[in-house]
Amino acid sequence: MPRLPDLLTTANLCCGVGSILLASQGQLTLACWLVFAGAAFDVLDGLAARALGGGSELGKQLDSLADMVTFGVAPAFIVWMFASSPIGILGTAILSRFIEPAPGEQQYLVGLAAMALCIASCWRLARFNVDTRQTGGFLGLPTPANGLFWVSLILGVSGVAVVEGPGHAGIMQVLDDLLANPAALFALAIAMAVLMLSSLPLASLKFMHYSWRGNEVIYLLLGIGAMLVVLYGMLAVPPILLLYLLSPLWGKLFSKTL
């Protein structure tokens, strides 16, 4: 009989498959939200595994396979539909600004960006399964973080769950320009792929205990992230990711002041 963590992992997989199916029909907003739902199940299956005394080898493999679909293939397909396909643009009826799909001669850049994200996600997940150095933290950007970054960009430029905080108009313009420029989108995808495959040491964001010492990075990310969400809503996800990527630097500086 499947264990509870395995069932939650399967729910994560279902969210990923549903996201791809909806994106293929131009329902990009719902497709993006399903990726966030998959992330919630991904967190819950880890909590359930620890509560039951640890995960199994089967659960470990299931988790990686589900993450590949939900945070690797689904976000890449959503980006492809949004940036290069007319059905993607027309299917997102609540766009704050109309973005023309990429011209035919530039669609290959969007396709290469989607492919790079899938390849990097697959290699990242496979390496994580065999890398014994990543038991207490991550080496490289986790695949779920990359997937959430891309769907948050799509939702943000669509005006979904966006709060008009300071500099809101400028941020929206930057996102519009980024997603409307296939070359810039391709460059960003390559940068994210490199981060996933890098050996950048990052906190796992899992509480082993709840005291302040030893969890400073997690508490600071949660506090600053909460303030950014209040100010900007969905637009807060990219700067939160940037703070996370820079945590090896400011985390060490903060530790030296203790």
PDB file of C-alpha atoms in Angstrom:
ATOM      1  CA  MET A   1       0.000   0.000   0.000  1.00  0.00           C
ATOM      2  CA  PRO A   2       1.318   3.491  -0.807  1.00  0.00           C
ATOM      3  CA  ARG A   3       2.400   5.622   2.135  1.00  0.00           C
ATOM      4  CA  LEU A   4       0.915   9.079   2.774  1.00  0.00           C
ATOM      5  CA  PRO A   5       4.053  10.887   1.511  1.00  0.00           C
ATOM      6  CA  ASP A   6       3.855   8.924  -1.749  1.00  0.00           C
ATOM      7  CA  LEU A   7       0.204   9.898  -2.183  1.00  0.00           C
ATOM      8  CA  LEU A   8       1.086  13.560  -1.653  1.00  0.00           C
ATOM      9  CA  THR A   9       3.898  13.228  -4.203  1.00  0.00           C
ATOM     10  CA  THR A  10       1.384  11.745  -6.631  1.00  0.00           C
ATOM     11  CA  ALA A  11      -0.853  14.779  -6.043  1.00  0.00           C
ATOM     12  CA  ASN A  12       2.138  16.946  -6.960  1.00  0.00           C
ATOM     13  CA  LEU A  13       2.500  14.932 -10.194  1.00  0.00           C
ATOM     14  CA  CYS A  14      -1.198  15.362 -10.973  1.00  0.00           C
ATOM     15  CA  CYS A  15      -0.825  19.124 -10.606  1.00  0.00           C
ATOM     16  CA  GLY A  16       2.041  19.084 -13.103  1.00  0.00           C
ATOM     17  CA  VAL A  17       0.151  17.002 -15.654  1.00  0.00           C
ATOM     18  CA  GLY A  18      -2.946  19.166 -15.226  1.00  0.00           C
ATOM     19  CA  SER A  19      -0.852  22.293 -15.701  1.00  0.00           C
ATOM     20  CA  ILE A  20       0.497  21.009 -19.016  1.00  0.00           C
ATOM     21  CA  LEU A  21      -2.969  20.030 -20.233  1.00  0.00           C
ATOM     22  CA  LEU A  22      -4.434  23.423 -19.333  1.00  0.00           C
ATOM     23  CA  ALA A  23      -1.509  25.276 -20.903  1.00  0.00           C
ATOM     24  CA  SER A  24      -2.019  23.357 -24.143  1.00  0.00           C
ATOM     25  CA  GLN A  25      -5.539  24.822 -24.246  1.00  0.00           C
ATOM     26  CA  GLY A  26      -4.331  28.368 -23.568  1.00  0.00           C
ATOM     27  CA  GLN A  27      -5.503  28.383 -19.937  1.00  0.00           C
ATOM     28  CA  LEU A  28      -2.191  29.742 -18.726  1.00  0.00           C
ATOM     29  CA  THR A  29      -3.395  31.386 -15.531  1.00  0.00           C
ATOM     30  CA  LEU A  30      -4.845  28.147 -14.174  1.00  0.00           C
ATOM     31  CA  ALA A  31      -1.800  26.260 -15.433  1.00  0.00           C
ATOM     32  CA  CYS A  32       0.474  28.545 -13.407  1.00  0.00           C
ATOM     33  CA  TRP A  33      -1.617  28.179 -10.262  1.00  0.00           C
ATOM     34  CA  LEU A  34      -1.409  24.397 -10.544  1.00  0.00           C
ATOM     35  CA  VAL A  35       2.384  24.659 -10.396  1.00  0.00           C
ATOM     36  CA  PHE A  36       2.000  26.549  -7.103  1.00  0.00           C
ATOM     37  CA  ALA A  37      -0.411  23.844  -5.907  1.00  0.00           C
ATOM     38  CA  GLY A  38       2.188  21.244  -6.835  1.00  0.00           C
ATOM     39  CA  ALA A  39       4.735  23.136  -4.727  1.00  0.00           C
ATOM     40  CA  ALA A  40       2.371  22.958  -1.741  1.00  0.00           C
ATOM     41  CA  PHE A  41       2.073  19.167  -2.129  1.00  0.00           C
ATOM     42  CA  ASP A  42       5.857  18.971  -2.532  1.00  0.00           C
ATOM     43  CA  VAL A  43       6.274  20.626   0.865  1.00  0.00           C
ATOM     44  CA  LEU A  44       3.604  18.445   2.457  1.00  0.00           C
ATOM     45  CA  ASP A  45       5.104  15.185   1.266  1.00  0.00           C
ATOM     46  CA  GLY A  46       8.414  16.136   2.894  1.00  0.00           C
ATOM     47  CA  LEU A  47       6.680  17.018   6.149  1.00  0.00           C
ATOM     48  CA  ALA A  48       4.712  13.762   6.061  1.00  0.00           C
ATOM     49  CA  ALA A  49       7.866  11.730   5.387  1.00  0.00           C
ATOM     50  CA  ARG A  50       9.691  13.268   8.341  1.00  0.00           C
ATOM     51  CA  ALA A  51       6.658  12.805  10.581  1.00  0.00           C
ATOM     52  CA  LEU A  52       6.585   9.093   9.688  1.00  0.00           C
ATOM     53  CA  GLY A  53      10.250   8.623  10.497  1.00  0.00           C
ATOM     54  CA  GLY A  54      11.835   9.340   7.127  1.00  0.00           C
ATOM     55  CA  GLY A  55      11.230   8.755   3.462  1.00  0.00           C
ATOM     56  CA  SER A  56      11.737   5.583   1.452  1.00  0.00           C
ATOM     57  CA  GLU A  57      13.914   5.012  -1.614  1.00  0.00           C
ATOM     58  CA  LEU A  58      10.739   4.674  -3.672  1.00  0.00           C
ATOM     59  CA  GLY A  59       9.482   7.983  -2.331  1.00  0.00           C
ATOM     60  CA  LYS A  60      12.775   9.651  -3.218  1.00  0.00           C
ATOM     61  CA  GLN A  61      12.509   8.533  -6.836  1.00  0.00           C
ATOM     62  CA  LEU A  62       8.815   9.412  -7.049  1.00  0.00           C
ATOM     63  CA  ASP A  63       9.552  12.891  -5.713  1.00  0.00           C
ATOM     64  CA  SER A  64      12.173  13.595  -8.367  1.00  0.00           C
ATOM     65  CA  LEU A  65       9.996  12.273 -11.190  1.00  0.00           C
ATOM     66  CA  ALA A  66       7.022  14.349 -10.031  1.00  0.00           C
ATOM     67  CA  ASP A  67       9.214  17.450  -9.655  1.00  0.00           C
ATOM     68  CA  MET A  68      10.507  16.992 -13.197  1.00  0.00           C
ATOM     69  CA  VAL A  69       6.955  17.182 -14.537  1.00  0.00           C
ATOM     70  CA  THR A  70       5.611  19.922 -12.268  1.00  0.00           C
ATOM     71  CA  PHE A  71       8.646  22.199 -12.009  1.00  0.00           C
ATOM     72  CA  GLY A  72      10.588  21.224 -15.117  1.00  0.00           C
ATOM     73  CA  VAL A  73       8.307  20.422 -18.033  1.00  0.00           C
ATOM     74  CA  ALA A  74       5.181  22.370 -17.025  1.00  0.00           C
ATOM     75  CA  PRO A  75       6.833  25.805 -16.501  1.00  0.00           C
ATOM     76  CA  ALA A  76       8.910  25.381 -19.670  1.00  0.00           C
ATOM     77  CA  PHE A  77       5.774  24.540 -21.671  1.00  0.00           C
ATOM     78  CA  ILE A  78       3.913  27.490 -20.154  1.00  0.00           C
ATOM     79  CA  VAL A  79       6.754  29.824 -21.158  1.00  0.00           C
ATOM     80  CA  TRP A  80       6.679  28.396 -24.686  1.00  0.00           C
ATOM     81  CA  MET A  81       2.915  28.837 -25.006  1.00  0.00           C
ATOM     82  CA  PHE A  82       3.011  32.345 -23.581  1.00  0.00           C
ATOM     83  CA  ALA A  83       5.917  33.710 -25.590  1.00  0.00           C
ATOM     84  CA  SER A  84       5.583  32.017 -28.952  1.00  0.00           C
ATOM     85  CA  SER A  85       2.070  30.706 -29.481  1.00  0.00           C
ATOM     86  CA  PRO A  86      -0.934  32.882 -30.398  1.00  0.00           C
ATOM     87  CA  ILE A  87      -3.236  30.532 -28.440  1.00  0.00           C
ATOM     88  CA  GLY A  88      -1.166  31.215 -25.347  1.00  0.00           C
ATOM     89  CA  ILE A  89      -1.520  34.960 -25.712  1.00  0.00           C
ATOM     90  CA  LEU A  90      -5.228  34.845 -26.564  1.00  0.00           C
ATOM     91  CA  GLY A  91      -5.956  32.275 -23.859  1.00  0.00           C
ATOM     92  CA  THR A  92      -4.709  34.623 -21.134  1.00  0.00           C
ATOM     93  CA  ALA A  93      -7.660  36.962 -21.225  1.00  0.00           C
ATOM     94  CA  ILE A  94      -6.650  39.057 -18.221  1.00  0.00           C
ATOM     95  CA  LEU A  95      -3.354  40.334 -19.574  1.00  0.00           C
ATOM     96  CA  SER A  96      -2.724  43.871 -18.364  1.00  0.00           C
ATOM     97  CA  ARG A  97      -0.927  44.532 -21.639  1.00  0.00           C
ATOM     98  CA  PHE A  98      -1.140  42.707 -24.946  1.00  0.00           C
ATOM     99  CA  ILE A  99       2.159  41.062 -25.844  1.00  0.00           C
ATOM    100  CA  GLU A 100       2.672  39.976 -29.413  1.00  0.00           C
ATOM    101  CA  PRO A 101       3.868  36.395 -29.842  1.00  0.00           C
ATOM    102  CA  ALA A 102       7.426  35.997 -31.076  1.00  0.00           C
ATOM    103  CA  PRO A 103       7.883  36.188 -34.862  1.00  0.00           C
ATOM    104  CA  GLY A 104       8.353  32.877 -36.614  1.00  0.00           C
ATOM    105  CA  GLU A 105      12.073  33.388 -37.132  1.00  0.00           C
ATOM    106  CA  GLN A 106      12.564  34.021 -33.397  1.00  0.00           C
ATOM    107  CA  GLN A 107      10.380  31.232 -32.060  1.00  0.00           C
ATOM    108  CA  TYR A 108      13.359  28.898 -32.099  1.00  0.00           C
ATOM    109  CA  LEU A 109      14.924  30.983 -29.309  1.00  0.00           C
ATOM    110  CA  VAL A 110      11.856  30.460 -27.134  1.00  0.00           C
ATOM    111  CA  GLY A 111      11.935  26.749 -27.958  1.00  0.00           C
ATOM    112  CA  LEU A 112      15.615  26.538 -27.046  1.00  0.00           C
ATOM    113  CA  ALA A 113      14.883  28.370 -23.774  1.00  0.00           C
ATOM    114  CA  ALA A 114      12.171  25.842 -22.884  1.00  0.00           C
ATOM    115  CA  MET A 115      14.451  22.952 -23.810  1.00  0.00           C
ATOM    116  CA  ALA A 116      17.332  24.343 -21.727  1.00  0.00           C
ATOM    117  CA  LEU A 117      15.055  24.612 -18.688  1.00  0.00           C
ATOM    118  CA  CYS A 118      13.885  21.008 -19.085  1.00  0.00           C
ATOM    119  CA  ILE A 119      17.397  19.631 -19.568  1.00  0.00           C
ATOM    120  CA  ALA A 120      18.820  21.549 -16.606  1.00  0.00           C
ATOM    121  CA  SER A 121      15.895  20.495 -14.398  1.00  0.00           C
ATOM    122  CA  CYS A 122      16.394  16.834 -15.296  1.00  0.00           C
ATOM    123  CA  TRP A 123      20.149  16.909 -14.651  1.00  0.00           C
ATOM    124  CA  ARG A 124      19.642  18.864 -11.422  1.00  0.00           C
ATOM    125  CA  LEU A 125      17.164  16.332 -10.044  1.00  0.00           C
ATOM    126  CA  ALA A 126      19.249  13.331 -11.114  1.00  0.00           C
ATOM    127  CA  ARG A 127      22.364  14.797  -9.519  1.00  0.00           C
ATOM    128  CA  PHE A 128      20.492  15.527  -6.297  1.00  0.00           C
ATOM    129  CA  ASN A 129      19.496  11.870  -5.959  1.00  0.00           C
ATOM    130  CA  VAL A 130      23.097  10.634  -6.039  1.00  0.00           C
ATOM    131  CA  ASP A 131      24.904  13.568  -4.397  1.00  0.00           C
ATOM    132  CA  THR A 132      25.517  12.797  -0.732  1.00  0.00           C
ATOM    133  CA  ARG A 133      26.732  16.357  -0.125  1.00  0.00           C
ATOM    134  CA  GLN A 134      23.184  17.768  -0.363  1.00  0.00           C
ATOM    135  CA  THR A 135      21.682  16.210   2.744  1.00  0.00           C
ATOM    136  CA  GLY A 136      21.729  19.428   4.809  1.00  0.00           C
ATOM    137  CA  GLY A 137      21.468  21.980   2.012  1.00  0.00           C
ATOM    138  CA  PHE A 138      21.464  22.449  -1.738  1.00  0.00           C
ATOM    139  CA  LEU A 139      24.228  22.823  -4.287  1.00  0.00           C
ATOM    140  CA  GLY A 140      22.698  24.825  -7.092  1.00  0.00           C
ATOM    141  CA  LEU A 141      19.242  26.325  -7.478  1.00  0.00           C
ATOM    142  CA  PRO A 142      16.523  23.757  -6.644  1.00  0.00           C
ATOM    143  CA  THR A 143      14.254  22.820  -9.542  1.00  0.00           C
ATOM    144  CA  PRO A 144      11.025  23.836  -7.720  1.00  0.00           C
ATOM    145  CA  ALA A 145      12.421  27.334  -7.126  1.00  0.00           C
ATOM    146  CA  ASN A 146      13.187  27.679 -10.831  1.00  0.00           C
ATOM    147  CA  GLY A 147       9.701  26.495 -11.800  1.00  0.00           C
ATOM    148  CA  LEU A 148       7.975  28.890  -9.401  1.00  0.00           C
ATOM    149  CA  PHE A 149      10.111  31.745 -10.697  1.00  0.00           C
ATOM    150  CA  TRP A 150       8.879  31.294 -14.269  1.00  0.00           C
ATOM    151  CA  VAL A 151       5.188  30.871 -13.488  1.00  0.00           C
ATOM    152  CA  SER A 152       5.322  33.893 -11.171  1.00  0.00           C
ATOM    153  CA  LEU A 153       6.681  35.940 -14.088  1.00  0.00           C
ATOM    154  CA  ILE A 154       3.760  34.840 -16.259  1.00  0.00           C
ATOM    155  CA  LEU A 155       1.198  35.598 -13.555  1.00  0.00           C
ATOM    156  CA  GLY A 156       2.891  38.897 -12.713  1.00  0.00           C
ATOM    157  CA  VAL A 157       2.891  40.234 -16.258  1.00  0.00           C
ATOM    158  CA  SER A 158      -0.731  39.077 -16.555  1.00  0.00           C
ATOM    159  CA  GLY A 159      -1.631  41.239 -13.547  1.00  0.00           C
ATOM    160  CA  VAL A 160      -2.756  38.240 -11.474  1.00  0.00           C
ATOM    161  CA  ALA A 161      -2.435  38.641  -7.681  1.00  0.00           C
ATOM    162  CA  VAL A 162      -0.332  41.769  -8.181  1.00  0.00           C
ATOM    163  CA  VAL A 163      -0.265  44.580  -5.615  1.00  0.00           C
ATOM    164  CA  GLU A 164       0.565  48.080  -6.859  1.00  0.00           C
ATOM    165  CA  GLY A 165       3.428  48.793  -4.501  1.00  0.00           C
ATOM    166  CA  PRO A 166       6.251  51.321  -4.925  1.00  0.00           C
ATOM    167  CA  GLY A 167       7.699  51.184  -8.434  1.00  0.00           C
ATOM    168  CA  HIS A 168       4.972  48.811  -9.610  1.00  0.00           C
ATOM    169  CA  ALA A 169       4.672  50.368 -13.075  1.00  0.00           C
ATOM    170  CA  GLY A 170       8.405  50.135 -13.715  1.00  0.00           C
ATOM    171  CA  ILE A 171       8.546  46.483 -12.639  1.00  0.00           C
ATOM    172  CA  MET A 172       5.643  45.611 -14.914  1.00  0.00           C
ATOM    173  CA  GLN A 173       7.335  47.338 -17.833  1.00  0.00           C
ATOM    174  CA  VAL A 174      10.536  45.369 -17.249  1.00  0.00           C
ATOM    175  CA  LEU A 175       8.592  42.100 -17.203  1.00  0.00           C
ATOM    176  CA  ASP A 176       6.731  43.063 -20.373  1.00  0.00           C
ATOM    177  CA  ASP A 177       9.980  43.850 -22.171  1.00  0.00           C
ATOM    178  CA  LEU A 178      11.610  40.652 -20.937  1.00  0.00           C
ATOM    179  CA  LEU A 179       8.865  38.239 -21.948  1.00  0.00           C
ATOM    180  CA  ALA A 180       8.306  40.007 -25.278  1.00  0.00           C
ATOM    181  CA  ASN A 181      11.996  39.710 -26.242  1.00  0.00           C
ATOM    182  CA  PRO A 182      12.916  36.136 -27.259  1.00  0.00           C
ATOM    183  CA  ALA A 183      16.653  36.841 -27.010  1.00  0.00           C
ATOM    184  CA  ALA A 184      16.345  38.218 -23.469  1.00  0.00           C
ATOM    185  CA  LEU A 185      14.086  35.327 -22.458  1.00  0.00           C
ATOM    186  CA  PHE A 186      16.609  32.834 -23.864  1.00  0.00           C
ATOM    187  CA  ALA A 187      19.469  34.526 -21.987  1.00  0.00           C
ATOM    188  CA  LEU A 188      17.496  34.406 -18.727  1.00  0.00           C
ATOM    189  CA  ALA A 189      16.673  30.722 -19.273  1.00  0.00           C
ATOM    190  CA  ILE A 190      20.351  29.917 -19.800  1.00  0.00           C
ATOM    191  CA  ALA A 191      21.260  31.847 -16.650  1.00  0.00           C
ATOM    192  CA  MET A 192      18.681  29.905 -14.624  1.00  0.00           C
ATOM    193  CA  ALA A 193      19.903  26.619 -16.137  1.00  0.00           C
ATOM    194  CA  VAL A 194      23.478  27.466 -15.130  1.00  0.00           C
ATOM    195  CA  LEU A 195      22.335  28.259 -11.596  1.00  0.00           C
ATOM    196  CA  MET A 196      20.546  24.904 -11.342  1.00  0.00           C
ATOM    197  CA  LEU A 197      23.639  23.024 -12.489  1.00  0.00           C
ATOM    198  CA  SER A 198      26.077  25.071 -10.425  1.00  0.00           C
ATOM    199  CA  SER A 199      27.560  24.169  -7.040  1.00  0.00           C
ATOM    200  CA  LEU A 200      26.282  27.328  -5.362  1.00  0.00           C
ATOM    201  CA  PRO A 201      25.665  26.383  -1.700  1.00  0.00           C
ATOM    202  CA  LEU A 202      22.114  27.291  -0.644  1.00  0.00           C
ATOM    203  CA  ALA A 203      20.096  26.650   2.492  1.00  0.00           C
ATOM    204  CA  SER A 204      17.535  23.843   2.269  1.00  0.00           C
ATOM    205  CA  LEU A 205      14.892  26.043   3.989  1.00  0.00           C
ATOM    206  CA  LYS A 206      13.877  23.090   6.165  1.00  0.00           C
ATOM    207  CA  PHE A 207      13.616  23.627   9.914  1.00  0.00           C
ATOM    208  CA  MET A 208      15.536  21.016  11.891  1.00  0.00           C
ATOM    209  CA  HIS A 209      14.647  23.038  15.003  1.00  0.00           C
ATOM    210  CA  TYR A 210      12.886  26.361  15.568  1.00  0.00           C
ATOM    211  CA  SER A 211      15.449  28.360  17.497  1.00  0.00           C
ATOM    212  CA  TRP A 212      16.900  31.525  15.959  1.00  0.00           C
ATOM    213  CA  ARG A 213      20.541  30.416  15.907  1.00  0.00           C
ATOM    214  CA  GLY A 214      21.175  28.195  12.924  1.00  0.00           C
ATOM    215  CA  ASN A 215      17.979  29.301  11.174  1.00  0.00           C
ATOM    216  CA  GLU A 216      18.851  32.983  10.656  1.00  0.00           C
ATOM    217  CA  VAL A 217      18.774  32.742   6.850  1.00  0.00           C
ATOM    218  CA  ILE A 218      15.383  31.012   6.851  1.00  0.00           C
ATOM    219  CA  TYR A 219      13.786  33.491   9.269  1.00  0.00           C
ATOM    220  CA  LEU A 220      15.178  36.497   7.410  1.00  0.00           C
ATOM    221  CA  LEU A 221      13.961  35.157   4.066  1.00  0.00           C
ATOM    222  CA  LEU A 222      10.517  34.510   5.542  1.00  0.00           C
ATOM    223  CA  GLY A 223      10.316  37.980   7.098  1.00  0.00           C
ATOM    224  CA  ILE A 224      11.582  39.929   4.093  1.00  0.00           C
ATOM    225  CA  GLY A 225       9.592  37.718   1.748  1.00  0.00           C
ATOM    226  CA  ALA A 226       6.376  38.371   3.668  1.00  0.00           C
ATOM    227  CA  MET A 227       6.934  42.139   3.452  1.00  0.00           C
ATOM    228  CA  LEU A 228       7.590  41.936  -0.286  1.00  0.00           C
ATOM    229  CA  VAL A 229       4.451  39.863  -0.838  1.00  0.00           C
ATOM    230  CA  VAL A 230       2.386  42.456   1.027  1.00  0.00           C
ATOM    231  CA  LEU A 231       3.900  45.247  -1.091  1.00  0.00           C
ATOM    232  CA  TYR A 232       3.913  43.562  -4.510  1.00  0.00           C
ATOM    233  CA  GLY A 233       1.954  40.305  -4.408  1.00  0.00           C
ATOM    234  CA  MET A 234       3.045  37.919  -7.154  1.00  0.00           C
ATOM    235  CA  LEU A 235       5.773  40.324  -8.275  1.00  0.00           C
ATOM    236  CA  ALA A 236       7.597  39.568  -5.017  1.00  0.00           C
ATOM    237  CA  VAL A 237       8.676  36.076  -6.122  1.00  0.00           C
ATOM    238  CA  PRO A 238      11.627  37.138  -8.378  1.00  0.00           C
ATOM    239  CA  PRO A 239      13.246  39.428  -5.744  1.00  0.00           C
ATOM    240  CA  ILE A 240      12.726  36.755  -3.074  1.00  0.00           C
ATOM    241  CA  LEU A 241      14.549  34.311  -5.337  1.00  0.00           C
ATOM    242  CA  LEU A 242      17.369  36.835  -5.790  1.00  0.00           C
ATOM    243  CA  LEU A 243      17.675  37.189  -2.004  1.00  0.00           C
ATOM    244  CA  TYR A 244      17.815  33.418  -1.724  1.00  0.00           C
ATOM    245  CA  LEU A 245      20.572  33.186  -4.339  1.00  0.00           C
ATOM    246  CA  LEU A 246      22.565  35.846  -2.499  1.00  0.00           C
ATOM    247  CA  SER A 247      22.045  34.200   0.898  1.00  0.00           C
ATOM    248  CA  PRO A 248      25.507  32.563   0.912  1.00  0.00           C
ATOM    249  CA  LEU A 249      26.949  36.101   0.991  1.00  0.00           C
ATOM    250  CA  TRP A 250      24.676  37.987   3.364  1.00  0.00           C
ATOM    251  CA  GLY A 251      24.123  34.883   5.491  1.00  0.00           C
ATOM    252  CA  LYS A 252      27.837  34.716   6.285  1.00  0.00           C
ATOM    253  CA  LEU A 253      27.976  38.446   6.996  1.00  0.00           C
ATOM    254  CA  PHE A 254      25.028  38.130   9.323  1.00  0.00           C
ATOM    255  CA  SER A 255      26.579  35.170  11.145  1.00  0.00           C
ATOM    256  CA  LYS A 256      29.784  37.140  11.789  1.00  0.00           C
ATOM    257  CA  THR A 257      27.816  39.754  13.726  1.00  0.00           C
ATOM    258  CA  LEU A 258      26.457  37.195  16.224  1.00  0.00           C
TER     259      LEU A 258
END
